[in-house]
XYZ file of C-alpha atoms in Angstrom:
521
model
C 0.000 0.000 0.000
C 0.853 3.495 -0.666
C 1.952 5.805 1.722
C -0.630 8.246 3.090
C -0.431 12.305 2.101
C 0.296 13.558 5.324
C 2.591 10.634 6.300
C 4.587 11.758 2.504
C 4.151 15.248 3.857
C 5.895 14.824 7.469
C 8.593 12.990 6.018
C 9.468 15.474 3.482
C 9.114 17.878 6.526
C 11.781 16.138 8.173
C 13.907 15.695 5.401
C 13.327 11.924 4.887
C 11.627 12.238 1.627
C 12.647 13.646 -1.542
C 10.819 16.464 -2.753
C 8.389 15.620 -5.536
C 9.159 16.941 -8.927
C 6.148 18.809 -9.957
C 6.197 21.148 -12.838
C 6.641 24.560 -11.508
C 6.098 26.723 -14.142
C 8.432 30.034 -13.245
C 9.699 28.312 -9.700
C 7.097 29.913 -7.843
C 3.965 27.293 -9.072
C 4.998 25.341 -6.603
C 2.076 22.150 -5.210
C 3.885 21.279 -2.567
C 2.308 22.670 0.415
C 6.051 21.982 2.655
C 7.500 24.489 0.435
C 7.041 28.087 0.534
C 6.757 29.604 -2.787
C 9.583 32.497 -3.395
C 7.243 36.257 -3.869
C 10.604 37.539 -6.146
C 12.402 34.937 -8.520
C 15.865 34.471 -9.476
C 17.059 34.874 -5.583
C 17.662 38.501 -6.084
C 18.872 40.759 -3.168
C 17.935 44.175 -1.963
C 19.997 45.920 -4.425
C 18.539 43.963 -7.716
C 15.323 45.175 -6.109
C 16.099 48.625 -6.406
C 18.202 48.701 -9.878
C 15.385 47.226 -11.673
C 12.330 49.375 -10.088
C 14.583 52.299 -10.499
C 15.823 50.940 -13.691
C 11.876 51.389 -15.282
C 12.086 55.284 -14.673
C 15.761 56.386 -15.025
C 16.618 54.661 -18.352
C 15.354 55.584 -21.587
C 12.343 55.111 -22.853
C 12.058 51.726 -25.359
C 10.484 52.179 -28.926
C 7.325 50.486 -27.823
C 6.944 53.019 -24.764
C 6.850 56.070 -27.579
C 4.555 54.334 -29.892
C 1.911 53.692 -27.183
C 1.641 56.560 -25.792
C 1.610 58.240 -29.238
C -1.859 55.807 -29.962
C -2.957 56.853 -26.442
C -2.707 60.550 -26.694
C -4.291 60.726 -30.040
C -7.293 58.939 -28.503
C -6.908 61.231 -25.294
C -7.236 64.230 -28.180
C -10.612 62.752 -28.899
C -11.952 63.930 -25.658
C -10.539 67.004 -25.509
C -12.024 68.005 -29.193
C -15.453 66.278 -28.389
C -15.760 67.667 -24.764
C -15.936 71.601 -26.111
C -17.661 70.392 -29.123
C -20.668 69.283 -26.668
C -20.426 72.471 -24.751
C -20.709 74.580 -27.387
C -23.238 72.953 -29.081
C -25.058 71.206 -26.561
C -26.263 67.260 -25.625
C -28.521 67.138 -28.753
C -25.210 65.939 -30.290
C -25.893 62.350 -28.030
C -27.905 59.512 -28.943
C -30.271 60.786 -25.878
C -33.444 61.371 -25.673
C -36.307 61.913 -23.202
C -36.601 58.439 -21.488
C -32.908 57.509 -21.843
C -31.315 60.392 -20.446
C -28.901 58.503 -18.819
C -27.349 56.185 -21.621
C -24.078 56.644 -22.422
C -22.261 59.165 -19.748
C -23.609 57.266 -16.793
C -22.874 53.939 -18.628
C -19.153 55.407 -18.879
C -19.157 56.779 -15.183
C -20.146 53.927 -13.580
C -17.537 51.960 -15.484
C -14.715 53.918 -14.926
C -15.570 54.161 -10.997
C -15.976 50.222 -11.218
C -12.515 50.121 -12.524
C -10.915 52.504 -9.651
C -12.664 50.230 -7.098
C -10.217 47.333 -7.002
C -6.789 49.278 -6.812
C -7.831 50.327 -3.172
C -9.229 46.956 -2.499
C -6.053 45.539 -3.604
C -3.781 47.626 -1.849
C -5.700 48.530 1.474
C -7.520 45.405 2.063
C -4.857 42.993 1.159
C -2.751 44.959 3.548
C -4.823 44.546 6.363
C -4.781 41.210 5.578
C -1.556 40.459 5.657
C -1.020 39.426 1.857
C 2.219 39.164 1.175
C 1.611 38.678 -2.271
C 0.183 42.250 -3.285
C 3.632 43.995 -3.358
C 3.477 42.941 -7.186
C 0.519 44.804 -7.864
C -0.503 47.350 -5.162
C 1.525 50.203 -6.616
C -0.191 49.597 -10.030
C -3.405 48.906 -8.664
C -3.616 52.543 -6.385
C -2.269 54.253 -9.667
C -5.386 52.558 -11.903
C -7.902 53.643 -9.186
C -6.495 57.244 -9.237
C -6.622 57.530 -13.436
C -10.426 55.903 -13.393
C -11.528 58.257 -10.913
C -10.529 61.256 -13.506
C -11.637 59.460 -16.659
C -15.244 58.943 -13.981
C -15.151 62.837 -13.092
C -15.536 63.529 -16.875
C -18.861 62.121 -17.478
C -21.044 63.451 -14.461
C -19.948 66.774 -15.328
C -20.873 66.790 -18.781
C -23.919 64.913 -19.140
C -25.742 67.771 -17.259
C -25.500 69.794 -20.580
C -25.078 73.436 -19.366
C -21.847 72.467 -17.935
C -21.735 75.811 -16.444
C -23.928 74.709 -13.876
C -22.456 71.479 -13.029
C -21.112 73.256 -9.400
C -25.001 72.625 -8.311
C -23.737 68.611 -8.536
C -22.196 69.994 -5.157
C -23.545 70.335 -1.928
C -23.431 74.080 -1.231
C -25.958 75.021 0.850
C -28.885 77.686 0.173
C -27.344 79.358 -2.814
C -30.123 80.880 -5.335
C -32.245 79.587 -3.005
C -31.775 76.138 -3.833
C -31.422 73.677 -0.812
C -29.624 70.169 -1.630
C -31.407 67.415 -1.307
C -29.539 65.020 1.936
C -32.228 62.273 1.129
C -30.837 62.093 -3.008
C -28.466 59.127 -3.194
C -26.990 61.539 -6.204
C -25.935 63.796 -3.890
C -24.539 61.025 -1.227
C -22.549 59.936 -4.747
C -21.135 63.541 -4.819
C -19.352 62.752 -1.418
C -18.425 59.246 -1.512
C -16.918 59.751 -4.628
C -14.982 62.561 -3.953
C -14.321 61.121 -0.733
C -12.586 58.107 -1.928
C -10.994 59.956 -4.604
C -9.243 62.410 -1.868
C -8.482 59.207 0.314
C -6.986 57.166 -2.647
C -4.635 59.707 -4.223
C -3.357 60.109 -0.466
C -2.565 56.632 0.024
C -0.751 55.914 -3.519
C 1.300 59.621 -3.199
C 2.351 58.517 0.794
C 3.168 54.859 -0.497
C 5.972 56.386 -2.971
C 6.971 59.116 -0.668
C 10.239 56.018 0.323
C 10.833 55.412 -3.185
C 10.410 59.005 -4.653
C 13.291 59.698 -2.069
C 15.577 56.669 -3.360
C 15.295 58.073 -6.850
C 16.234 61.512 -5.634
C 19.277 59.892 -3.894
C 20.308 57.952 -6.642
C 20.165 61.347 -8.581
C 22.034 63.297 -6.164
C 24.928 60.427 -5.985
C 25.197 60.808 -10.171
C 25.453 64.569 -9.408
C 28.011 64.565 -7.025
C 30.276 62.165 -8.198
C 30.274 63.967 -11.864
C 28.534 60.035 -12.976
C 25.919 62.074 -15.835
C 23.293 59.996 -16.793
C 22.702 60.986 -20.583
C 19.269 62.419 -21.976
C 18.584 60.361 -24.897
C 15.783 60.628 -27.254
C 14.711 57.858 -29.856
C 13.513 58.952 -32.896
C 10.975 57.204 -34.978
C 14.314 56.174 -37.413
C 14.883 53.826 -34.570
C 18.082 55.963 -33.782
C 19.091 57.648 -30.472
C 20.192 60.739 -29.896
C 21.409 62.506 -26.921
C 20.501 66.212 -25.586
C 23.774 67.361 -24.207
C 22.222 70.663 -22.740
C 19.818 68.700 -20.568
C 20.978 67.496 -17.097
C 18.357 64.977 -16.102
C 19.709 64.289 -12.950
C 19.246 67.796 -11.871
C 15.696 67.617 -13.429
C 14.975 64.197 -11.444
C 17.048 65.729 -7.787
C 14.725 68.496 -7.886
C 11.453 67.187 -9.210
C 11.655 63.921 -6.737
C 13.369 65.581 -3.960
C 10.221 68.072 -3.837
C 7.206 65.064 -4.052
C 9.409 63.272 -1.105
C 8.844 66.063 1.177
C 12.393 65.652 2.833
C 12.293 62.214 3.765
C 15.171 61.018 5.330
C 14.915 56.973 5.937
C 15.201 57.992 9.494
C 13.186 54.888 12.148
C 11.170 58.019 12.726
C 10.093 58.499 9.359
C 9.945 54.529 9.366
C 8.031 54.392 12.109
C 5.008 57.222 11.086
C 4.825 56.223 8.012
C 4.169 52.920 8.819
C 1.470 54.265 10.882
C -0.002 56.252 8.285
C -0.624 53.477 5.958
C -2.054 51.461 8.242
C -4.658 54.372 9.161
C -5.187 55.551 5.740
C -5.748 51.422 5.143
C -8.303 51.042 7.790
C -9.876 54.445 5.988
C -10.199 52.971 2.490
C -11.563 50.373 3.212
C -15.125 50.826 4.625
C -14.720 53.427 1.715
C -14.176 50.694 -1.041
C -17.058 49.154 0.008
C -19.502 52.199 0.291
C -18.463 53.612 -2.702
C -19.854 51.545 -4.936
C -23.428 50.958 -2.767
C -23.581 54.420 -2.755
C -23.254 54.237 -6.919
C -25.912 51.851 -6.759
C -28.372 53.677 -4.658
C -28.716 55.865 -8.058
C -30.763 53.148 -8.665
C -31.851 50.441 -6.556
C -33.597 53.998 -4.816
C -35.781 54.620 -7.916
C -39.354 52.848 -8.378
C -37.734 51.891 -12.317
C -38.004 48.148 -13.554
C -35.273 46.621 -13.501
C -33.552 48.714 -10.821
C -35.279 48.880 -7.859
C -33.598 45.908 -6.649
C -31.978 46.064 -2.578
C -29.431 43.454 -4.357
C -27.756 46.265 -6.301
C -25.130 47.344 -3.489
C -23.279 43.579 -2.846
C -23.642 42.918 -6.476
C -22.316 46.338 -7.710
C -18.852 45.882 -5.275
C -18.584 42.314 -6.533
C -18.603 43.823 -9.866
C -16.479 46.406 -9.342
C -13.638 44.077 -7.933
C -14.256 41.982 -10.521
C -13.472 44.550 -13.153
C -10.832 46.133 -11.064
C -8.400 42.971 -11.089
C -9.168 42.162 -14.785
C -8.234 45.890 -15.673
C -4.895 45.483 -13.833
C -3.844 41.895 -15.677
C -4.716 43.674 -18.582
C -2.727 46.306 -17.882
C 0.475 44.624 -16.448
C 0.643 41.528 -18.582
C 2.033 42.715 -21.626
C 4.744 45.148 -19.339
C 5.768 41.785 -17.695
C 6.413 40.702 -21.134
C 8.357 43.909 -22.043
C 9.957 44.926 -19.612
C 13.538 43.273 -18.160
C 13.027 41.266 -14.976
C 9.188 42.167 -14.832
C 8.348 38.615 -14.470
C 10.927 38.292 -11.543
C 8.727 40.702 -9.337
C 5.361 39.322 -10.757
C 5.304 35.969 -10.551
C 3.069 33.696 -12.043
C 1.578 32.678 -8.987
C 0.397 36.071 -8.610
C -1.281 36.095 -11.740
C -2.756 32.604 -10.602
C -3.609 34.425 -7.521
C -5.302 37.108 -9.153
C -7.015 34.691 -11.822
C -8.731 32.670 -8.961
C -10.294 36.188 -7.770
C -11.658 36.539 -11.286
C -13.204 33.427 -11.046
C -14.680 33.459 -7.274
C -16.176 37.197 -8.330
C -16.895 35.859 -11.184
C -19.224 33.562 -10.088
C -20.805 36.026 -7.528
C -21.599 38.548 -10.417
C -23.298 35.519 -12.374
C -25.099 34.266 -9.365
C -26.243 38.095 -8.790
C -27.834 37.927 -12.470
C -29.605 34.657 -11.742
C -31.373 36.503 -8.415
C -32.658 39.098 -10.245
C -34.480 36.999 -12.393
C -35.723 35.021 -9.652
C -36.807 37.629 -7.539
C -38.745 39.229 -10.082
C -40.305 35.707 -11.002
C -40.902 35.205 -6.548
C -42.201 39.057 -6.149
C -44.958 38.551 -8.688
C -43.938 42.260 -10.212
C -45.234 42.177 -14.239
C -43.040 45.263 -14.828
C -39.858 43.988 -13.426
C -40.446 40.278 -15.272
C -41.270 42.098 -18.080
C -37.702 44.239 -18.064
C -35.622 40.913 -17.823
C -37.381 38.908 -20.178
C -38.633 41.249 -22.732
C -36.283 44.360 -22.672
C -32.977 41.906 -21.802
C -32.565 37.981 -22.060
C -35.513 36.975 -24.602
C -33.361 37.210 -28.290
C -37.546 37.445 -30.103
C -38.570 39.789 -27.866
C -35.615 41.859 -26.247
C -34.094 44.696 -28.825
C -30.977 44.705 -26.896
C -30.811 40.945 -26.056
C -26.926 40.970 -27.830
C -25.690 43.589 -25.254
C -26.924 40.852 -22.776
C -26.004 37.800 -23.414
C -22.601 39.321 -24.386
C -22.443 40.624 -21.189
C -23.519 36.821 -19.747
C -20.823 35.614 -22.129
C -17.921 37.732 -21.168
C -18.824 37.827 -17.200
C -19.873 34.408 -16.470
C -18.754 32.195 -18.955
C -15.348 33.141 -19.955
C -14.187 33.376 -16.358
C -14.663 29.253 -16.097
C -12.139 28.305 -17.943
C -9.655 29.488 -14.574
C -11.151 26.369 -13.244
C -8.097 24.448 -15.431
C -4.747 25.123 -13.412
C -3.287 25.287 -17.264
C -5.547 28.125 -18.123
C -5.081 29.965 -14.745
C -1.202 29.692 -15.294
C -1.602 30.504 -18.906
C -0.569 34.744 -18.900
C -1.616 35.060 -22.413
C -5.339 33.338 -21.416
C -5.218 35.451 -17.945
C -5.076 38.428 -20.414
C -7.666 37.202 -23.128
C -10.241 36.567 -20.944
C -9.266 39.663 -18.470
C -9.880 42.022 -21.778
C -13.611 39.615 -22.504
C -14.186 40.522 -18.592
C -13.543 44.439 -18.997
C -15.816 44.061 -21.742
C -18.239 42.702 -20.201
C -18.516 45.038 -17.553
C -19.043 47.997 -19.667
C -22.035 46.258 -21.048
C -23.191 45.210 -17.776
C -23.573 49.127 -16.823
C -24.759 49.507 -20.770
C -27.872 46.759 -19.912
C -28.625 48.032 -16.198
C -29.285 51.669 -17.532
C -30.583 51.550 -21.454
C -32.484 48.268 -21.325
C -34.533 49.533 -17.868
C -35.113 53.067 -19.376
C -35.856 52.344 -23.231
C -39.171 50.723 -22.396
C -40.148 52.069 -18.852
C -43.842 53.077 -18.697
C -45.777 54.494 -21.064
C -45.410 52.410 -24.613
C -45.921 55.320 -26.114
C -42.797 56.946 -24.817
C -40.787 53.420 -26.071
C -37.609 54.623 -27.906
C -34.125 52.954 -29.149
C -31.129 54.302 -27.863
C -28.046 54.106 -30.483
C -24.882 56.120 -28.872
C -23.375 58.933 -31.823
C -20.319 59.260 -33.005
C -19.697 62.083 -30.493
C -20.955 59.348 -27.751
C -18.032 57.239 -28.938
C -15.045 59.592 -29.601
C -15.736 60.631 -25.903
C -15.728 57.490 -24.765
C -12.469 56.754 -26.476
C -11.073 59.884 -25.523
C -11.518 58.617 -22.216
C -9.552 55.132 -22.265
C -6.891 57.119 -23.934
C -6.833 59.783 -21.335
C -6.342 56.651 -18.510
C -3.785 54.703 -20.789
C -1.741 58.047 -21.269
C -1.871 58.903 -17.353
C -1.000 55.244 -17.133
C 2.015 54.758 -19.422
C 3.509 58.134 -17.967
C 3.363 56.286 -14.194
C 4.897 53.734 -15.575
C 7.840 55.639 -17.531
C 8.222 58.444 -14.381
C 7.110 57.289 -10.964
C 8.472 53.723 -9.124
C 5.742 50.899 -10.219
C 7.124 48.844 -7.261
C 6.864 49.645 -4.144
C 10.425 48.789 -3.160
C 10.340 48.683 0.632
C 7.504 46.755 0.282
C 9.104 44.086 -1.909
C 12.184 43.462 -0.306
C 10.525 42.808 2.999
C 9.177 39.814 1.298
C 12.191 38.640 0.591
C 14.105 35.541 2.225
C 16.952 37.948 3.179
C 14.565 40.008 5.096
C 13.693 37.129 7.223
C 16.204 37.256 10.535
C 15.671 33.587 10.764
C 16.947 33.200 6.630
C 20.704 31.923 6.844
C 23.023 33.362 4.228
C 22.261 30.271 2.357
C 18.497 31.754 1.787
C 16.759 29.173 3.647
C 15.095 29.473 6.726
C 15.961 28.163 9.997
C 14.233 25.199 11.822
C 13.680 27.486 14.669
């Protein structure tokens, strides 16, 4: 007879037993539950840690960097020439009309504040929490929330068509005579937002504070030992060129000595700072989760089919976490396959990590779709059957039944295949079905809004909504306004946070001999 698991275990434990020789992938896919699998690959020390983080934002810029950001600002133009465009000429220019007033900018807002829900989650949660594993992502994750917040603040603004007026959206009180409503959810939206907007862009700018002041260091070192690091330039030729009259060090001491606010890497700076995350982490969170509610109150508060649902706040944060990790592997995939010694920092169990997340959300966003059909079935409410089966799922009688079942497709169905450890390991699947799953969360917000509003009442009042080409640009303008923001974090500011990382690894560990194993004891 075989031996039994925990019997192979123990021995192994007590060095009895050779290690089994599972496939491990990048060395940190590792089955073997005696073995601790390494956060950072390839054994590096505190020093690789720092070259390569540093590495991202003091050398020049690679060919692909330009070329993105090129596609990324010309799409980023698109907003700025459609925003003025609407102002001047007004929201006639929309696909809107009477009964869907709220189509495409709230479709948009929603989204983008779905997508700057997870990067607190990430950071701030999984730091309570102890997860070692979100130093890979955390600094990524806070800058994402930060850039969907402003692509969000675009839309609310706008939509309200005098845009002169869109200071009323806050709550000053008893000007012109005109009292804010306290018991409006869109008003509670006005301060959550904001709120968690303020909150957020203090806990990614204190986070870098440490590493802003290593890259001011590193500058000042060049400086003073007469080391010049060149400014060069690539040209779309493919050749470089260097600008002699430029002294980026200086440039870089000054710029990242002012954002580190003097910090010193004194154990009293250590020792606040520390302190300050953990407050500002024990802030964000019961923000992360009020946020969205507090989005979904614009709804689940109104007496419209289809909406008034009390499931909307769990099922809007499940969705909003959902689309928040599938925005960052579809953001930092293709950099770890760019970028030299990406994949050493994230490791391919974190992608596995972040791919079972997908899944488990997953799964609570389809189960949330199923409920709403059954409690309109259970509540015996005609109007909100008739919203899910006529307006939505039913592909004779729905006009927008491809918006839904793509949504079912991308949401639910795609995320299944992470139930295969090869798919779930797979980066280039992670990042296929990451991209169907940020898809399918813009149409989720596209069905919750035009399918309920389209046919609400009166028959008579039934219309189609179709979004412009003005709806689109803006929209587009908008994803290249968060991939430009993006790319320049990732060319300028530390993506790592390095402190973080190399208190993860083995030689951080005062039980870790110098052979980088730890002790029995």
């Amino acid at each position: 007879m075989g031996k039994e698991p925990d019997q192979i275990n123990a021995q192994r434990l007590a060095g009895q037993a050779a290690v089994l020789d599972l496939p491990r992938g990048d060395g940190t896919l590792i089955e073997d539950p005696a073995v601790t699998a390494p956060l950072v690959l390839n054994e590096r020390g505190f020093s690789d840690v720092t070259e390569t983080v540093c590495g991202y934002a003091e050398k020049s810029a690679p060919l692909w960097w330009y070329a993105t950001i090129t596609v990324s600002s010309l799409a980023a133009l698109m907003a700025a020439i459609m925003i003025p465009y609407l102002i001047i000429t007004g929201v006639g220019v929309w696909g809107l009309n009477n009964q869907v007033d709220w189509a495409w900018d709230i479709t948009n807002f929603v989204f983008w504040i779905g997508i700057g829900h997870a990067g607190t989650l990430i950071s701030a949660i999984l730091c309570l929490l102890k997860q070692k594993w979100r130093t890979a992502v955390n600094r990524s994750a806070e800058a994402m929330t930060i850039f969907a917040v402003i692509c969000a603040g675009i839309f609310p603004g706008i939509h309200v068509g005098r845009v002169w007026f869109a200071w009323m959206l806050f709550p000053i009180p008893n000007y012109n005579w005109i009292w804010p409503n306290f018991r409006s959810p869109l008003l509670w939206d006005v301060f959550a937002v904001s709120t968690y907007a303020t909150v957020s862009a203090l806990f990614w700018y204190m986070g870098m504070i440490p590493d802003l002041a290593t890259l001011r260091d590193r500058a000042m070192a060049r400086l003073h030992s007469g080391r010049r690091m060149p400014c060069l330039v690539l040209l779309p030729t493919g050749k470089t060129i260097e600008i002699k009259w430029i002294n980026v060090d200086k440039i870089r001491a000054f710029v990242y000595g002012l954002l580190s606010v003097g910090w010193r890497f004194s154990s009293r700076h250590w020792h606040r700072y520390e302190a300050a995350y953990l407050i500002l982490a024990g802030i964000s969170t019961p923000l992360v989760l009020s946020v969205h509610s507090i989005v979904s109150f614009d709804f689940a508060t109104s007496v419209v089919p289809g909406w008034h649902t009390t499931i909307f706040p769990p099922y809007f944060v499940a969705g909003a976490i959902f689309g928040g990790f599938a925005m960052v592997l579809l953001l930092l995939i293709p950099l770890r396959a760019v970028l030299p010694n990406f994949h050493e920092l994230l490791t391919l169990r974190h992608l596995e990590n972040m791919a079972k997340i997908i899944l488990v959300t997953g799964m609570m966003v389809g189960f949330a779709y199923g409920m709403e059909f059954f409690i309109a079935w259970y509540g015996a409410n005609e109007f909100e059957w008739s919203v899910f089966i006529n307006n939505r799922a039913h592909p004779g009688k729905a006009p927008y039944w491809w918006a839904y079942w793509t949504m079912i497709s991308c949401n639910v169905l795609s995320p299944q295949l992470f139930w295969f450890r090869s798919m779930r390991q797979n980066p280039m699947v992670i990042w296929l079905v990451s991209l169907a799953v940020t898809i399918g969360m813009w149409f989720e917000r596209f069905v919750i809004i035009v399918t309920s509003l389209h046919r609400a009442w009166l028959p008579g009042e039934w219309h189609m909504f179709w979004p412009t080409w003005v709806d689109i640009l803006t929209f587009v303008g908008s994803c290249g306004i968060f991939l430009t923001l993006f790319m320049l974090f990732a060319k300028f500011l530390p993506m790592f946070a390095m402190a973080e990382v190399k208190a993860v690894l083995p030689q951080a560990n005062p039980h870790t001999h110098g052979n980088g194993h730890e002790g029995g004891h």
